[in-house]
XYZ file of C-alpha atoms in Angstrom:
766
model
C 136.531 -70.948 84.809
C 133.914 -68.743 83.137
C 131.222 -69.719 85.605
C 133.541 -68.966 88.500
C 134.334 -65.568 87.029
C 130.709 -64.531 86.593
C 129.878 -65.881 89.997
C 132.579 -63.699 91.526
C 131.179 -60.596 89.849
C 127.663 -61.393 91.046
C 128.843 -61.884 94.621
C 130.619 -58.569 94.737
C 128.341 -56.331 92.752
C 125.004 -58.030 92.126
C 124.187 -58.792 88.489
C 126.973 -58.642 85.923
C 126.959 -59.564 82.241
C 129.931 -61.419 80.844
C 131.015 -59.943 77.466
C 131.446 -63.380 75.897
C 129.895 -64.813 72.753
C 128.196 -67.729 74.435
C 125.044 -67.209 76.438
C 125.360 -67.661 80.131
C 122.817 -67.998 82.870
C 123.363 -65.185 85.349
C 122.625 -66.223 88.915
C 121.865 -63.880 91.805
C 124.430 -63.493 94.600
C 122.693 -66.003 96.879
C 123.225 -68.733 94.297
C 126.967 -68.326 93.929
C 128.020 -70.356 96.921
C 130.122 -67.449 98.241
C 128.072 -66.440 101.264
C 129.370 -64.279 104.038
C 127.786 -63.769 107.459
C 126.032 -60.387 107.561
C 128.376 -59.045 110.226
C 131.555 -59.962 108.371
C 130.137 -58.728 105.047
C 129.350 -55.363 106.542
C 132.775 -55.189 108.162
C 134.452 -56.096 104.875
C 132.630 -53.305 103.084
C 132.731 -50.521 105.614
C 135.426 -51.150 108.230
C 138.217 -48.583 107.983
C 141.807 -49.703 107.921
C 143.655 -49.349 111.214
C 147.362 -49.221 111.837
C 149.757 -49.198 114.785
C 153.426 -48.213 114.745
C 155.774 -49.952 117.156
C 159.385 -48.958 117.727
C 161.553 -52.077 117.880
C 165.292 -51.802 118.148
C 165.303 -48.138 117.218
C 163.302 -48.663 114.011
C 159.596 -48.421 113.362
C 157.522 -51.505 112.543
C 154.012 -50.822 111.242
C 151.114 -53.221 111.748
C 147.877 -52.566 109.859
C 144.601 -54.339 109.187
C 141.201 -53.753 107.627
C 142.284 -52.702 104.138
C 143.439 -55.859 102.338
C 141.933 -59.378 102.160
C 138.832 -58.480 104.200
C 136.963 -61.716 103.441
C 139.526 -63.690 105.471
C 138.784 -64.372 109.131
C 141.855 -62.312 109.963
C 144.272 -60.254 107.878
C 147.272 -58.096 108.748
C 150.095 -56.309 106.946
C 153.418 -55.834 108.697
C 156.005 -53.438 107.286
C 159.596 -52.702 108.315
C 161.464 -50.276 106.114
C 160.237 -50.994 102.580
C 159.666 -54.720 103.214
C 156.010 -55.648 103.665
C 154.263 -58.984 104.298
C 150.523 -59.670 104.280
C 149.273 -62.607 106.369
C 145.756 -64.056 106.322
C 144.123 -66.535 108.701
C 141.068 -68.639 107.875
C 139.555 -71.432 109.971
C 136.569 -73.607 109.237
C 133.589 -73.595 111.533
C 133.002 -77.345 111.228
C 135.434 -79.730 112.925
C 137.884 -81.810 110.953
C 137.905 -85.606 110.849
C 141.565 -85.617 111.914
C 142.610 -86.278 115.473
C 145.096 -83.438 115.735
C 145.257 -79.692 115.132
C 145.039 -79.426 111.291
C 147.074 -76.236 110.921
C 148.727 -75.384 107.584
C 151.174 -72.489 107.239
C 152.335 -71.437 103.797
C 154.953 -68.722 103.349
C 155.412 -67.751 99.702
C 158.065 -65.533 98.182
C 156.733 -63.583 95.224
C 159.086 -62.558 92.430
C 157.228 -59.300 91.895
C 157.978 -58.305 95.491
C 161.693 -58.288 94.655
C 161.206 -56.691 91.247
C 162.137 -59.867 89.373
C 160.563 -62.367 87.006
C 160.988 -66.095 87.724
C 163.494 -67.766 85.411
C 161.656 -71.081 85.017
C 159.941 -72.066 81.782
C 156.507 -70.803 82.826
C 157.934 -67.569 84.293
C 155.801 -67.873 87.401
C 156.147 -69.177 90.943
C 155.965 -72.971 91.079
C 156.589 -75.296 94.036
C 157.775 -74.199 97.434
C 161.509 -73.609 97.901
C 163.516 -74.807 100.905
C 163.557 -71.263 102.287
C 159.772 -71.019 102.062
C 159.256 -74.377 103.790
C 161.697 -73.597 106.600
C 160.113 -70.193 107.211
C 156.657 -71.826 107.241
C 157.890 -74.260 109.927
C 159.207 -71.408 112.066
C 155.828 -69.669 111.900
C 154.020 -72.921 112.649
C 156.132 -73.613 115.749
C 155.508 -70.070 116.979
C 151.690 -70.084 116.794
C 150.614 -73.754 117.125
C 151.103 -74.047 120.935
C 148.641 -71.202 121.582
C 145.570 -72.833 120.005
C 143.068 -74.219 122.539
C 143.484 -77.855 123.499
C 141.245 -79.987 121.300
C 140.695 -77.329 118.617
C 140.555 -79.680 115.618
C 139.310 -77.256 112.943
C 141.083 -76.855 109.604
C 143.083 -73.637 109.838
C 145.258 -72.063 107.189
C 147.793 -69.249 107.502
C 148.986 -67.737 104.213
C 151.939 -65.328 104.165
C 152.159 -63.248 101.015
C 155.329 -61.297 100.369
C 154.244 -57.867 99.079
C 157.529 -55.975 98.825
C 161.207 -56.619 99.589
C 163.797 -53.897 99.951
C 166.795 -56.242 100.221
C 167.629 -54.770 103.640
C 165.068 -56.213 106.072
C 164.298 -59.937 106.204
C 160.581 -60.699 105.724
C 160.475 -63.899 107.823
C 160.271 -62.025 111.136
C 157.506 -59.834 109.699
C 155.622 -62.983 108.667
C 155.652 -64.347 112.238
C 154.323 -61.075 113.618
C 151.806 -60.885 110.767
C 150.501 -64.376 111.605
C 150.165 -63.366 115.238
C 148.271 -60.187 114.294
C 145.998 -61.963 111.793
C 144.983 -64.605 114.345
C 144.541 -62.073 117.133
C 142.351 -59.837 114.921
C 140.220 -62.773 113.749
C 137.406 -64.554 115.574
C 139.473 -67.771 115.571
C 140.053 -69.086 119.113
C 143.704 -68.432 119.842
C 145.483 -67.585 123.084
C 147.834 -64.993 121.626
C 149.217 -62.660 120.594
C 152.945 -63.277 120.318
C 155.793 -61.125 119.065
C 158.983 -62.101 117.254
C 162.338 -60.424 116.684
C 165.701 -61.385 115.255
C 168.747 -60.766 117.440
C 172.231 -60.290 116.002
C 175.594 -59.953 117.734
C 177.940 -57.495 116.028
C 181.220 -56.621 117.734
C 179.842 -57.854 121.043
C 176.715 -55.705 120.830
C 173.220 -57.162 120.505
C 171.169 -55.708 117.659
C 167.414 -56.152 117.291
C 166.148 -56.897 113.762
C 169.539 -56.256 112.117
C 169.743 -55.492 108.398
C 170.861 -58.045 105.879
C 174.308 -56.456 105.713
C 174.659 -56.632 109.488
C 173.591 -60.265 109.470
C 176.249 -61.327 106.955
C 178.555 -64.126 108.087
C 181.464 -61.697 108.425
C 179.564 -59.253 110.636
C 177.162 -61.003 113.047
C 178.262 -63.926 115.221
C 174.643 -64.759 116.119
C 171.401 -65.222 114.227
C 168.690 -65.739 116.839
C 164.938 -65.717 116.233
C 162.877 -65.279 119.390
C 159.098 -65.614 119.609
C 157.717 -64.418 122.915
C 154.346 -64.462 124.635
C 152.942 -61.973 127.193
C 154.607 -61.776 130.594
C 158.081 -62.376 129.086
C 157.411 -65.982 128.192
C 159.352 -67.803 125.460
C 157.388 -69.660 122.797
C 160.037 -70.482 120.192
C 163.800 -70.150 119.760
C 165.884 -70.786 116.658
C 169.530 -69.797 116.394
C 172.777 -70.085 114.489
C 175.975 -68.902 116.154
C 179.709 -68.678 115.537
C 181.018 -70.274 118.749
C 179.802 -67.507 121.029
C 179.914 -67.610 124.827
C 176.961 -69.047 126.724
C 176.503 -65.822 128.668
C 176.265 -63.826 125.415
C 173.625 -66.210 124.088
C 171.574 -66.025 127.290
C 171.769 -62.226 127.225
C 170.579 -62.186 123.600
C 167.566 -64.330 124.533
C 166.606 -62.001 127.361
C 166.977 -58.900 125.175
C 164.946 -60.508 122.393
C 162.073 -61.484 124.714
C 162.020 -57.956 126.134
C 161.537 -56.414 122.678
C 158.809 -58.905 121.726
C 156.634 -57.374 124.429
C 156.456 -54.102 122.518
C 155.100 -55.899 119.460
C 152.572 -57.788 121.599
C 151.316 -54.524 123.025
C 150.906 -53.072 119.554
C 148.840 -56.065 118.403
C 146.741 -55.899 121.571
C 146.033 -52.235 120.822
C 144.811 -53.167 117.339
C 142.575 -55.880 118.805
C 141.107 -53.437 121.284
C 140.380 -50.840 118.586
C 138.711 -53.424 116.375
C 136.620 -54.842 119.225
C 137.361 -58.458 118.262
C 135.031 -61.129 119.630
C 136.146 -64.754 119.391
C 133.735 -67.311 117.948
C 132.115 -70.039 119.981
C 133.216 -73.365 118.567
C 130.892 -76.312 118.276
C 133.132 -78.578 120.283
C 136.629 -78.935 121.691
C 137.920 -82.468 121.367
C 139.007 -83.187 124.901
C 138.552 -86.303 126.960
C 135.543 -86.206 129.348
C 136.526 -86.381 133.001
C 134.303 -89.349 133.754
C 135.883 -91.443 130.977
C 139.375 -90.399 132.105
C 138.605 -91.492 135.680
C 137.297 -94.824 134.454
C 140.362 -95.366 132.246
C 142.583 -94.539 135.209
C 140.922 -97.172 137.362
C 141.204 -99.761 134.618
C 144.743 -99.166 133.358
C 146.748 -97.173 135.935
C 148.522 -100.094 137.567
C 149.232 -101.835 134.255
C 150.684 -98.723 132.624
C 152.741 -97.885 135.723
C 154.196 -101.417 135.720
C 155.322 -101.036 132.104
C 156.737 -97.516 132.614
C 158.756 -98.606 135.661
C 160.156 -101.747 134.013
C 163.521 -100.564 132.700
C 164.161 -103.859 130.907
C 161.842 -102.755 128.112
C 163.239 -101.201 124.953
C 161.284 -98.982 122.565
C 159.623 -101.811 120.619
C 158.680 -104.010 123.568
C 157.416 -101.031 125.617
C 155.255 -99.836 122.709
C 153.856 -103.324 122.228
C 153.034 -103.660 125.935
C 151.321 -100.253 126.066
C 149.353 -100.949 122.892
C 148.136 -104.214 124.343
C 146.916 -102.399 127.474
C 145.377 -99.703 125.264
C 143.291 -102.189 123.262
C 142.043 -103.932 126.379
C 141.160 -100.656 128.102
C 139.450 -99.147 125.080
C 137.250 -102.233 124.677
C 136.173 -101.957 128.297
C 135.517 -98.220 127.942
C 133.428 -98.763 124.817
C 131.232 -101.242 126.713
C 130.768 -98.840 129.602
C 130.337 -95.687 127.456
C 128.654 -96.894 124.246
C 127.698 -93.357 123.196
C 131.221 -91.966 123.521
C 133.076 -90.996 120.361
C 136.167 -92.999 119.352
C 138.401 -90.008 119.933
C 137.174 -89.549 123.512
C 138.019 -93.168 124.261
C 141.514 -92.949 122.789
C 142.292 -89.550 124.327
C 141.191 -90.703 127.766
C 143.818 -93.448 127.651
C 146.414 -90.937 126.445
C 145.629 -88.569 129.314
C 146.141 -91.356 131.844
C 149.436 -92.433 130.222
C 150.796 -88.878 130.214
C 149.794 -88.326 133.841
C 151.591 -91.492 134.912
C 154.748 -90.488 133.038
C 154.530 -86.920 134.416
C 154.192 -88.122 138.010
C 157.023 -90.603 137.508
C 159.317 -87.751 136.507
C 158.058 -85.128 138.986
C 157.789 -87.331 142.043
C 160.248 -90.191 141.538
C 162.877 -88.343 139.462
C 163.326 -91.164 136.988
C 162.337 -92.188 133.501
C 160.966 -95.269 131.790
C 164.402 -96.661 130.944
C 165.610 -96.332 134.532
C 167.819 -93.255 134.016
C 167.682 -90.244 136.285
C 166.753 -86.872 134.811
C 170.248 -85.760 133.730
C 171.802 -89.013 132.535
C 172.611 -89.677 128.899
C 171.792 -92.843 127.052
C 174.719 -95.117 126.196
C 176.725 -93.572 123.351
C 178.874 -95.455 120.837
C 180.797 -93.896 117.942
C 182.567 -95.373 114.958
C 184.320 -93.730 111.994
C 185.730 -94.809 108.622
C 182.911 -97.245 108.045
C 183.648 -97.737 104.355
C 187.011 -96.991 102.756
C 185.631 -95.763 99.433
C 183.615 -93.008 101.107
C 185.305 -89.655 101.557
C 184.219 -89.681 105.190
C 181.766 -91.661 107.325
C 180.648 -92.118 110.935
C 178.113 -94.145 112.849
C 176.643 -92.487 115.940
C 174.551 -94.563 118.348
C 172.753 -93.022 121.318
C 170.537 -95.557 123.055
C 168.247 -96.907 120.360
C 168.821 -93.975 118.025
C 171.321 -94.848 115.308
C 172.466 -92.475 112.564
C 174.876 -93.125 109.682
C 176.531 -89.960 108.375
C 178.610 -89.732 105.210
C 180.663 -86.907 103.682
C 181.061 -86.348 99.944
C 183.341 -83.810 98.255
C 182.633 -82.315 94.864
C 183.631 -79.318 92.815
C 182.713 -75.755 93.722
C 180.414 -75.811 90.675
C 178.265 -78.387 92.537
C 177.254 -75.871 95.181
C 173.566 -75.161 95.710
C 172.456 -72.222 93.561
C 169.753 -70.092 95.155
C 166.822 -68.922 93.111
C 166.549 -65.257 92.191
C 163.991 -64.442 94.864
C 165.919 -66.081 97.695
C 169.047 -64.278 96.513
C 167.216 -60.937 96.514
C 165.806 -61.603 99.977
C 168.804 -63.187 101.743
C 171.728 -62.106 99.562
C 173.071 -65.699 99.427
C 173.734 -66.815 95.843
C 175.044 -70.285 96.569
C 176.300 -72.446 99.415
C 179.045 -75.051 99.334
C 177.977 -76.917 102.468
C 174.745 -78.844 102.831
C 173.347 -81.541 105.109
C 170.584 -83.843 103.923
C 168.557 -85.753 106.515
C 166.698 -88.959 105.692
C 164.200 -90.757 107.890
C 163.132 -94.054 106.247
C 160.105 -95.940 107.631
C 162.150 -98.944 108.827
C 163.802 -96.655 111.435
C 160.645 -97.054 113.570
C 159.694 -100.575 112.442
C 157.074 -99.281 110.041
C 156.124 -99.626 106.392
C 155.782 -96.471 104.340
C 156.108 -94.969 100.942
C 159.630 -93.800 100.179
C 159.223 -90.590 98.225
C 161.030 -87.298 97.999
C 162.042 -85.217 100.968
C 159.164 -84.102 103.181
C 158.908 -80.964 105.297
C 159.964 -82.735 108.470
C 163.122 -84.149 106.898
C 163.970 -80.735 105.473
C 163.510 -79.086 108.865
C 165.614 -81.644 110.761
C 168.343 -81.455 108.136
C 168.414 -77.665 108.349
C 168.704 -77.883 112.154
C 171.773 -80.144 111.971
C 173.209 -78.098 109.102
C 173.061 -74.924 111.170
C 174.951 -76.717 113.932
C 177.800 -77.772 111.646
C 178.109 -74.874 109.208
C 180.015 -72.491 111.566
C 182.936 -74.955 111.896
C 183.487 -75.369 108.127
C 186.446 -73.274 106.831
C 185.264 -70.647 104.378
C 188.153 -71.241 101.958
C 187.631 -74.983 101.682
C 188.198 -75.904 98.005
C 185.306 -78.390 97.752
C 181.550 -78.404 97.995
C 180.651 -80.597 100.986
C 177.534 -82.731 101.232
C 176.780 -84.515 104.492
C 174.039 -87.150 104.412
C 172.442 -88.299 107.636
C 170.411 -91.484 107.378
C 168.479 -92.485 110.478
C 168.734 -96.279 110.784
C 167.004 -96.521 114.188
C 164.999 -93.846 115.926
C 164.020 -93.511 119.551
C 164.129 -89.733 119.736
C 166.622 -86.905 119.174
C 167.683 -88.051 115.699
C 168.471 -84.497 114.564
C 170.953 -84.004 117.389
C 172.456 -87.402 116.622
C 172.863 -86.147 113.059
C 174.876 -83.191 114.338
C 177.145 -85.486 116.364
C 177.567 -88.019 113.556
C 178.101 -85.298 110.977
C 180.867 -83.766 113.069
C 182.694 -87.110 113.307
C 182.233 -87.766 109.577
C 183.697 -84.371 108.681
C 186.767 -85.021 110.821
C 187.089 -88.511 109.321
C 187.078 -86.928 105.834
C 189.942 -84.608 106.787
C 187.943 -81.368 106.779
C 189.917 -78.913 108.966
C 186.933 -78.024 111.184
C 187.510 -75.455 113.913
C 186.103 -77.739 116.620
C 183.922 -80.778 117.187
C 180.146 -80.362 117.518
C 177.746 -82.193 119.812
C 173.989 -81.782 120.162
C 171.508 -82.853 122.818
C 167.758 -82.465 123.318
C 166.454 -81.033 126.578
C 162.868 -81.809 127.555
C 160.484 -80.202 130.005
C 157.825 -81.939 132.076
C 155.495 -79.554 133.923
C 152.602 -79.480 136.330
C 150.354 -76.480 135.725
C 147.786 -74.635 137.781
C 144.651 -74.793 135.634
C 143.059 -71.776 137.312
C 146.014 -69.401 137.065
C 147.661 -70.994 134.049
C 151.061 -70.922 135.787
C 153.646 -73.695 136.017
C 153.601 -75.048 139.571
C 156.356 -77.626 139.221
C 158.693 -78.735 136.472
C 161.617 -81.009 135.663
C 164.205 -80.622 132.901
C 165.226 -83.853 131.193
C 168.541 -84.324 129.390
C 168.487 -86.415 126.221
C 164.694 -86.737 126.142
C 162.658 -88.875 123.751
C 159.385 -86.921 123.611
C 158.751 -83.327 122.540
C 155.873 -81.625 124.351
C 154.553 -78.200 123.324
C 153.688 -75.469 125.807
C 152.109 -72.055 125.162
C 155.007 -70.305 126.851
C 157.987 -70.943 129.116
C 159.442 -68.498 131.654
C 162.922 -67.196 130.889
C 164.196 -68.727 134.134
C 163.428 -72.250 132.888
C 165.005 -71.473 129.497
C 168.241 -70.382 131.201
C 168.288 -73.587 133.287
C 167.752 -75.659 130.144
C 170.683 -73.940 128.380
C 172.962 -74.649 131.338
C 171.866 -78.295 131.557
C 172.405 -78.691 127.805
C 175.911 -77.244 128.082
C 176.828 -79.783 130.753
C 175.475 -82.669 128.674
C 177.234 -81.386 125.555
C 180.629 -81.513 127.289
C 179.996 -85.114 128.293
C 179.064 -86.094 124.734
C 182.163 -84.389 123.319
C 184.384 -86.347 125.685
C 182.883 -89.612 124.402
C 183.259 -88.500 120.769
C 186.886 -87.464 121.326
C 187.727 -90.984 122.422
C 186.864 -92.110 118.886
C 188.354 -89.199 116.906
C 189.690 -86.151 118.721
C 190.732 -83.999 115.743
C 190.419 -83.948 111.938
C 192.642 -86.288 109.996
C 195.728 -84.558 108.636
C 195.209 -85.893 105.107
C 192.161 -86.645 103.057
C 191.631 -90.212 101.853
C 193.521 -91.432 98.805
C 190.278 -92.198 97.018
C 189.087 -88.640 97.538
C 188.962 -85.858 94.990
C 191.831 -83.538 94.044
C 191.836 -79.842 93.199
C 194.635 -78.005 91.397
C 194.947 -74.529 89.955
C 196.236 -73.768 86.475
C 197.748 -70.456 85.496
C 196.932 -69.618 81.881
C 198.240 -66.289 80.530
C 195.760 -64.287 78.500
C 197.854 -64.892 75.403
C 197.497 -68.634 75.843
C 193.819 -68.742 76.827
C 192.537 -69.486 73.348
C 194.909 -72.439 73.005
C 193.869 -73.806 76.404
C 190.128 -73.294 76.024
C 189.921 -74.028 72.292
C 187.415 -72.687 69.765
C 183.949 -72.707 71.337
C 185.500 -74.177 74.510
C 186.185 -77.347 72.501
C 189.319 -78.282 74.456
C 187.641 -77.807 77.833
C 184.619 -79.863 76.813
C 186.862 -82.642 75.505
C 188.961 -82.505 78.695
C 185.895 -82.882 80.921
C 184.328 -85.583 78.747
C 187.460 -87.745 78.528
C 188.798 -87.426 82.069
C 185.706 -86.599 84.172
C 187.250 -83.482 85.679
C 185.454 -80.185 86.184
C 187.154 -76.936 85.142
C 185.989 -73.585 86.520
C 187.511 -70.161 85.955
C 188.545 -68.286 89.117
C 189.841 -65.103 87.487
C 191.230 -63.930 84.150
C 194.343 -66.125 84.262
C 193.525 -68.794 86.863
C 191.459 -71.945 86.429
C 190.506 -74.557 89.006
C 190.553 -78.214 87.983
C 188.532 -80.627 90.142
C 189.145 -84.347 89.675
C 187.034 -86.978 91.459
C 190.115 -89.224 91.875
C 193.894 -88.745 91.712
C 194.039 -90.899 88.562
C 191.574 -88.557 86.835
C 193.794 -85.603 87.735
C 196.806 -87.441 86.253
C 194.908 -87.942 82.992
C 193.905 -84.278 83.006
C 197.524 -83.193 83.409
C 198.583 -85.305 80.431
C 195.726 -83.933 78.336
C 196.628 -80.314 79.140
C 200.314 -80.932 78.395
C 199.350 -82.475 75.068
C 197.235 -79.570 73.850
C 199.749 -76.984 75.076
C 203.062 -78.780 74.474
C 204.143 -76.647 71.492
C 203.776 -73.507 73.602
C 205.817 -74.979 76.422
C 208.701 -76.480 74.400
C 209.840 -73.452 72.384
C 210.372 -69.897 73.613
C 210.296 -67.404 70.752
C 212.248 -64.162 70.763
C 210.307 -60.994 70.140
C 211.464 -59.256 66.943
C 213.529 -62.230 65.753
C 213.347 -63.593 62.190
C 212.377 -67.229 61.747
C 212.010 -69.618 58.853
C 208.422 -70.688 58.431
C 207.064 -73.594 56.381
C 203.795 -73.140 54.476
C 201.344 -75.921 55.283
C 198.173 -74.643 53.584
C 197.083 -71.989 51.102
C 193.911 -70.101 51.908
C 192.058 -67.199 50.323
C 192.865 -65.011 53.308
C 196.538 -66.001 53.596
C 198.822 -68.948 54.258
C 199.071 -71.293 57.236
C 202.660 -71.606 58.438
C 204.691 -73.500 61.055
C 207.812 -72.245 62.765
C 208.795 -75.690 64.130
C 207.551 -79.241 63.509
C 205.115 -79.849 66.425
C 203.590 -76.380 66.285
C 199.942 -75.798 65.486
C 199.790 -73.885 62.146
C 198.999 -70.185 62.365
C 197.633 -67.828 59.770
C 199.894 -65.336 57.989
C 197.369 -62.919 56.583
C 197.512 -61.531 53.034
C 198.102 -58.062 54.481
C 201.369 -59.316 56.019
C 202.707 -61.137 52.953
C 203.986 -58.223 50.904
C 204.252 -54.455 50.771
C 201.861 -54.537 47.886
C 198.193 -55.313 48.262
C 197.636 -59.055 47.823
C 194.222 -60.578 47.165
C 195.410 -64.204 47.055
C 198.728 -65.857 48.059
C 199.053 -67.468 44.606
C 199.766 -64.011 43.190
C 203.163 -64.213 44.901
C 203.775 -67.767 43.697
C 203.631 -69.239 47.186
C 203.150 -73.029 47.443
C 202.631 -75.642 50.162
C 205.956 -76.776 51.589
C 207.753 -73.601 50.597
C 209.912 -71.944 53.253
C 209.663 -68.196 53.841
C 211.218 -65.708 56.247
C 208.879 -64.132 58.843
C 209.378 -61.822 61.760
C 207.836 -62.617 65.169
C 205.998 -59.843 67.019
C 204.717 -61.726 70.061
C 201.110 -62.774 70.587
C 197.801 -60.987 70.505
C 196.921 -60.305 74.194
C 193.223 -61.030 73.622
C 193.236 -64.359 71.788
C 196.856 -65.524 72.084
C 197.476 -65.786 68.340
C 201.011 -65.348 67.010
C 201.681 -62.078 65.221
C 203.919 -62.825 62.209
C 204.869 -60.613 59.289
C 206.701 -61.190 55.996
C 205.981 -57.689 54.777
C 208.064 -56.039 57.471
C 211.219 -57.775 56.218
C 210.929 -55.838 52.971
C 211.330 -52.554 54.922
C 214.372 -51.338 56.932
C 215.206 -53.703 59.808
C 213.947 -52.890 63.283
C 215.797 -53.527 66.520
C 215.013 -56.528 68.680
C 212.993 -55.283 71.654
C 212.886 -58.086 74.186
C 212.672 -61.870 74.601
C 209.683 -63.616 76.107
C 209.780 -64.737 79.752
C 208.228 -67.686 81.566
C 205.131 -65.553 82.204
C 203.548 -66.977 79.116
C 203.956 -70.611 80.148
C 200.945 -72.558 81.399
C 201.639 -73.603 84.975
C 199.809 -76.619 86.468
C 199.426 -76.942 90.220
C 202.125 -74.392 90.979
C 202.324 -70.778 92.063
C 201.133 -68.081 89.753
C 204.122 -66.280 88.115
C 204.610 -62.591 88.758
C 203.654 -60.087 86.089
C 206.297 -59.381 83.463
C 207.321 -55.952 82.219
C 207.711 -57.074 78.637
C 205.832 -54.944 76.130
C 204.075 -56.953 73.500
């Protein structure tokens, strides 16, 4: 650590002495290993910061660069209101050994940005939260398609949250910041892009709405749109409350229109900075001569496999792999100097071209379906009686088992402080967890914790189901989706299976939900970069990325998806058309208990002893709803029965006898204490303290001074209960003074009510 510190000082300012006791060898800047190209070093030292202000949705968004993080290949700060995000982009100049685009996007929420300190043991940011991972995936999907084909150079995008005002969401700023950082860098990238959030409040579309406007009670739509130049769509992500298709399409068009303003602002920054893109050593693309040779060797064989509809996923993959091995061996003999990647990619190019031509020219797919047909769908519910809800959804060779579990409200997901400050959501009582084990694709793998892909697919299905969950549902709901077989579109199968499982569990959902994947196969003009021909595929198996899609194609895809969704819902309704009227007998039970303030101490017990004993012995969970109302959650009806008996036992003396305010009773002394005597008014009553100050008109230091003994009966007057702790207020001293009139008798207000309605307030004065 010390060497790194001194090296950093030398790199930035020449020679620097470390004020430490040990001697250290000071090395000149050239020996530190932190070398910058002369041009970038000069730019980092002297380039002035530049900024552009763009008006988006009636508010000003500021993009700036050149002031912070100048050693990065590209750096930009985006600010909206008082929320600011800094994004940096760095890419290596030497190619990676991987055979794909090694892009890493990390979005990090900083506690300091929200004016908070992390509450973990170390009081610092630790691992990534779900919100950070999901935002990173959104940024990744927005910028990845615009990298040049074959650009296999390690690239990292870091999004650093600088400030949060609690009004403007920083995720949209992070997407625009990533676009600006890449555009302002020398990294090859075919951007820029722009991103906005679109809300729908009272039928009006709002661009980049505030957090208050985006609350579940205000906005019916939460749409994130990333657009490219010429009104092209790069990425869409949305959550909606059963809005009309025409409203959604209009929101997409409005969002794309506003992204163009951001793109123009970034382009202005690039022009002012005079950015020149680097020349990469090599782009990993297949040479034309090897592709032509592979086409001659394997075209007929691959075409025969792709047109044989008797194949399933496993047999088709095995047949293609066999052809691949044979073709690659022949290519290696003919092109001995070719790199392994060029050989493999040449075969991939031929395979994709055959599939593309099959779809574009013959209007059919490998399994024999036309372009709009669905795979065979089978549904089954109530798989296991002990589960609160379950469903099996099968679409072709994609099979998903969904289960529903109910638990107490206390089991809801608690958001961390930073996520709460950013999004305003403290907890959520509905969650969907997606699992993709290796056997689903006939593979062997390490089964570890949830990965980023599983988290993203689970969030996608969760957003589809959350709008139909009633807000006042008394349980926390967890839906698990386990993919048992996968041949594409498992996340949409999770949405369908989750909907059936919720209805099987008796959740009063507002409607059923169905999901379908729509694919796009295109033929592009390499010179103009335009799409010459395309086909939309319903229920597709493969996901292909494009650097931008015209709005016209997006609208067609939405319409085609709507038609397919209706067909899927009809099949699902044949299995279960509406939620079950009653939950399963083995399911959990929730009841409310009304506990008057005067009885709260008796119910809770000293140090919550009674509640802890109740939960330990019966397994129920007790949570306080307000001052006088508690919610009791029992995992089974039998546990609730035990809880009722327990509560009756600890409160039975209060429920059996109703005492009259101001009346005189005979009390029996059960114990002598220094502070007074413990007395009972009736046999099964818990003893209460009669303090020394209430024993006699004279000042009493100890009860023995009055000759009181255990078992002795004395007359006391009842003055109700203390409203704060519920203790009886008794007095013997008052009987030695002139009698007072009886004020009022107690009502049923002070009885503990289990599972019934809360009594109305009484007018008795106590």
